[in-house]
Amino acid sequence: MFKYLFGKVSKAQAETQRQTVERALAEINAIVAELEVKPRLTFDPSTGALELGLPEQMPDEALALPAPEAVQGEVDAADDVEEKAA
C-alpha cells in the first residue's frame, strides 16, 4: 500500500511552444467555426500580432437582459399609457 502511495510520481511534461500554438489555434478555429458572422482577421507583420475584428454585438450578448434603465423606462411609459386610458 505504501509503495502505491509513495511510489514514483510521474511529473507532467511541459508543453512545447509548437504544442501551445497548435492548441491555441485549434481552440480559436473551433470558436470561430460556431459563429454565424465570421470575424475579420488582420495580421501586423511588424509585430507578428493577429487581431480578430469582432462584430459590435455577439450572438450570446443579444440574449442578455436589457440594462436596468431601459427596463425602468418601459415600465414608466406603460404606466403613463394606463393613466391616460383611465
Coordinates of N, CA and C in Angstrom, one line a residue:
M1 N 0.8 -1.2 0.0 CA 0.0 0.0 0.0 C 0.9 1.3 0.0
F2 N 1.9 1.3 0.8 CA 2.8 2.4 0.9 C 3.5 2.6 -0.4
K3 N 3.8 1.5 -1.1 CA 4.5 1.6 -2.4 C 3.6 2.3 -3.4
Y4 N 2.3 2.1 -3.3 CA 1.4 2.7 -4.2 C 1.3 4.2 -3.8
L5 N 1.2 4.6 -2.6 CA 1.1 5.9 -2.1 C 2.4 6.8 -2.4
F6 N 3.5 6.2 -2.1 CA 4.7 6.9 -2.1 C 5.6 6.5 -3.3
G7 N 5.1 5.8 -4.2 CA 5.9 5.3 -5.4 C 6.2 6.5 -6.2
K8 N 6.9 6.2 -7.3 CA 7.3 7.3 -8.3 C 6.0 8.0 -8.8
V9 N 6.1 9.3 -8.7 CA 5.0 10.1 -9.2 C 5.5 10.7 -10.6
S10 N 4.7 10.4 -11.6 CA 5.1 10.9 -12.9 C 4.8 12.4 -13.0
K11 N 5.8 13.2 -13.4 CA 5.6 14.6 -13.4 C 5.0 15.0 -14.8
A12 N 4.2 16.0 -14.8 CA 3.6 16.4 -16.1 C 4.7 17.0 -17.0
Q13 N 4.6 16.7 -18.2 CA 5.5 17.2 -19.2 C 5.2 18.6 -19.6
A14 N 6.2 19.4 -19.7 CA 6.0 20.8 -20.1 C 5.5 20.8 -21.6
E15 N 4.6 21.7 -21.9 CA 4.1 21.9 -23.3 C 5.1 22.7 -24.1
T16 N 5.5 22.2 -25.3 CA 6.4 22.9 -26.1 C 5.7 24.1 -26.8
Q17 N 6.5 25.0 -27.3 CA 5.9 26.2 -28.0 C 5.0 25.8 -29.1
R18 N 5.5 24.8 -29.9 CA 4.7 24.3 -31.0 C 3.4 23.8 -30.6
Q19 N 3.4 23.0 -29.5 CA 2.1 22.4 -29.0 C 1.2 23.5 -28.5
T20 N 1.8 24.5 -27.8 CA 1.0 25.7 -27.3 C 0.3 26.4 -28.5
V21 N 1.0 26.7 -29.5 CA 0.5 27.4 -30.7 C -0.6 26.5 -31.4
E22 N -0.3 25.3 -31.6 CA -1.3 24.4 -32.2 C -2.6 24.3 -31.4
R23 N -2.5 24.2 -30.0 CA -3.6 24.1 -29.2 C -4.4 25.4 -29.2
A24 N -3.8 26.5 -29.1 CA -4.5 27.8 -29.1 C -5.2 28.0 -30.5
L25 N -4.5 27.7 -31.6 CA -5.1 27.8 -32.9 C -6.3 26.9 -33.1
A26 N -6.2 25.7 -32.6 CA -7.4 24.8 -32.6 C -8.6 25.3 -31.9
E27 N -8.3 25.9 -30.7 CA -9.4 26.5 -29.9 C -10.0 27.6 -30.6
I28 N -9.2 28.5 -31.2 CA -9.8 29.7 -31.9 C -10.6 29.2 -33.1
N29 N -10.1 28.3 -33.8 CA -10.8 27.8 -35.0 C -12.1 27.1 -34.6
A30 N -12.1 26.4 -33.5 CA -13.4 25.8 -33.1 C -14.4 26.9 -32.7
I31 N -14.0 27.9 -32.0 CA -14.9 29.0 -31.6 C -15.4 29.8 -32.8
V32 N -14.5 30.1 -33.8 CA -14.9 30.9 -34.9 C -15.8 30.1 -35.8
A33 N -15.6 28.8 -35.9 CA -16.5 27.9 -36.7 C -17.9 27.9 -36.3
E34 N -18.2 28.2 -35.0 CA -19.5 28.2 -34.4 C -20.2 29.6 -34.6
L35 N -19.5 30.6 -35.0 CA -20.1 31.9 -35.2 C -20.8 32.1 -36.5
E36 N -22.0 32.7 -36.5 CA -22.7 33.0 -37.7 C -21.9 34.0 -38.6
V37 N -21.6 35.1 -38.0 CA -20.8 36.1 -38.7 C -19.4 35.9 -38.4
K38 N -18.6 35.7 -39.4 CA -17.2 35.4 -39.2 C -16.4 36.7 -39.0
P39 N -15.5 36.8 -38.0 CA -14.7 38.0 -37.7 C -13.7 38.2 -38.8
R40 N -13.2 39.4 -38.9 CA -12.1 39.8 -39.8 C -10.8 39.5 -39.1
L41 N -9.9 38.9 -39.8 CA -8.6 38.6 -39.2 C -7.6 39.5 -39.9
T42 N -6.8 40.2 -39.0 CA -5.8 41.0 -39.5 C -4.4 40.6 -38.9
F43 N -3.4 40.8 -39.7 CA -2.1 40.4 -39.3 C -1.1 41.6 -39.4
D44 N -0.4 41.9 -38.4 CA 0.5 43.0 -38.4 C 1.9 42.4 -38.5
P45 N 2.5 42.5 -39.8 CA 3.8 41.9 -40.0 C 5.0 42.4 -39.1
S46 N 4.9 43.7 -38.7 CA 5.9 44.3 -38.0 C 6.0 43.7 -36.5
T47 N 4.8 43.4 -36.0 CA 4.8 42.9 -34.6 C 4.5 41.4 -34.6
G48 N 3.9 40.9 -35.7 CA 3.5 39.5 -35.7 C 2.2 39.2 -35.0
A49 N 1.5 40.3 -34.7 CA 0.2 40.2 -33.9 C -0.9 39.8 -34.8
L50 N -1.8 39.0 -34.4 CA -3.1 38.7 -35.0 C -4.2 39.3 -34.3
E51 N -5.2 39.9 -35.0 CA -6.3 40.5 -34.4 C -7.6 40.1 -35.0
L52 N -8.6 39.8 -34.2 CA -9.9 39.4 -34.8 C -10.8 40.7 -34.7
G53 N -11.4 41.1 -35.8 CA -12.3 42.2 -35.8 C -13.7 41.6 -35.5
L54 N -14.2 41.6 -34.3 CA -15.4 41.1 -33.9 C -16.6 42.1 -34.2
P55 N -17.8 41.6 -34.4 CA -18.9 42.5 -34.6 C -19.3 43.2 -33.4
E56 N -20.1 44.3 -33.6 CA -20.5 45.1 -32.4 C -21.1 44.3 -31.3
Q57 N -22.0 43.4 -31.7 CA -22.7 42.6 -30.7 C -22.6 41.1 -31.1
M58 N -22.1 40.3 -30.2 CA -22.0 38.9 -30.4 C -23.4 38.2 -30.2
P59 N -23.7 37.0 -30.8 CA -25.0 36.4 -30.6 C -25.4 36.2 -29.2
D60 N -24.5 35.8 -28.3 CA -24.8 35.5 -26.9 C -25.1 36.8 -26.2
E61 N -24.5 37.9 -26.6 CA -24.8 39.2 -26.0 C -26.2 39.7 -26.3
A62 N -26.7 39.3 -27.4 CA -28.1 39.7 -27.8 C -29.1 39.0 -26.9
L63 N -28.8 37.9 -26.3 CA -29.7 37.2 -25.4 C -29.7 37.8 -24.0
A64 N -28.7 38.6 -23.7 CA -28.6 39.2 -22.4 C -29.8 40.1 -22.0
L65 N -30.1 40.2 -20.8 CA -31.2 41.1 -20.3 C -30.8 42.6 -20.6
P66 N -31.9 43.4 -20.9 CA -31.6 44.8 -21.1 C -31.1 45.5 -19.9
A67 N -30.5 46.7 -20.1 CA -30.0 47.5 -19.0 C -31.1 47.9 -18.1
P68 N -30.9 48.0 -16.8 CA -32.0 48.4 -15.8 C -32.7 49.7 -16.2
E69 N -31.9 50.7 -16.7 CA -32.5 52.0 -17.1 C -33.6 51.8 -18.2
A70 N -33.3 50.9 -19.2 CA -34.2 50.7 -20.3 C -35.5 50.0 -19.8
V71 N -35.3 49.1 -18.9 CA -36.5 48.4 -18.3 C -37.3 49.4 -17.5
Q72 N -36.7 50.2 -16.7 CA -37.5 51.2 -15.9 C -38.2 52.2 -16.8
G73 N -37.6 52.6 -17.9 CA -38.2 53.5 -18.9 C -39.4 52.9 -19.5
E74 N -39.4 51.6 -19.8 CA -40.5 50.9 -20.4 C -41.7 50.8 -19.4
V75 N -41.3 50.6 -18.1 CA -42.4 50.5 -17.1 C -43.0 51.8 -16.9
D76 N -42.2 52.9 -16.9 CA -42.8 54.3 -16.8 C -43.7 54.6 -17.9
A77 N -43.3 54.2 -19.1 CA -44.1 54.5 -20.3 C -45.4 53.7 -20.3
A78 N -45.4 52.5 -19.8 CA -46.6 51.7 -19.7 C -47.5 52.3 -18.6
D79 N -47.0 52.8 -17.5 CA -47.8 53.5 -16.5 C -48.5 54.7 -17.1
D80 N -47.8 55.5 -17.9 CA -48.3 56.7 -18.5 C -49.5 56.4 -19.4
V81 N -49.4 55.3 -20.2 CA -50.4 54.9 -21.1 C -51.7 54.4 -20.3
E82 N -51.5 53.7 -19.2 CA -52.6 53.3 -18.4 C -53.3 54.4 -17.7
E83 N -52.6 55.4 -17.3 CA -53.2 56.6 -16.6 C -54.0 57.4 -17.6
K84 N -53.5 57.5 -18.9 CA -54.2 58.3 -19.9 C -55.5 57.5 -20.3
A85 N -55.5 56.2 -20.3 CA -56.6 55.4 -20.7 C -57.7 55.5 -19.6
A86 N -57.3 55.7 -18.4 CA -58.3 55.7 -17.3 C -59.1 56.9 -17.1

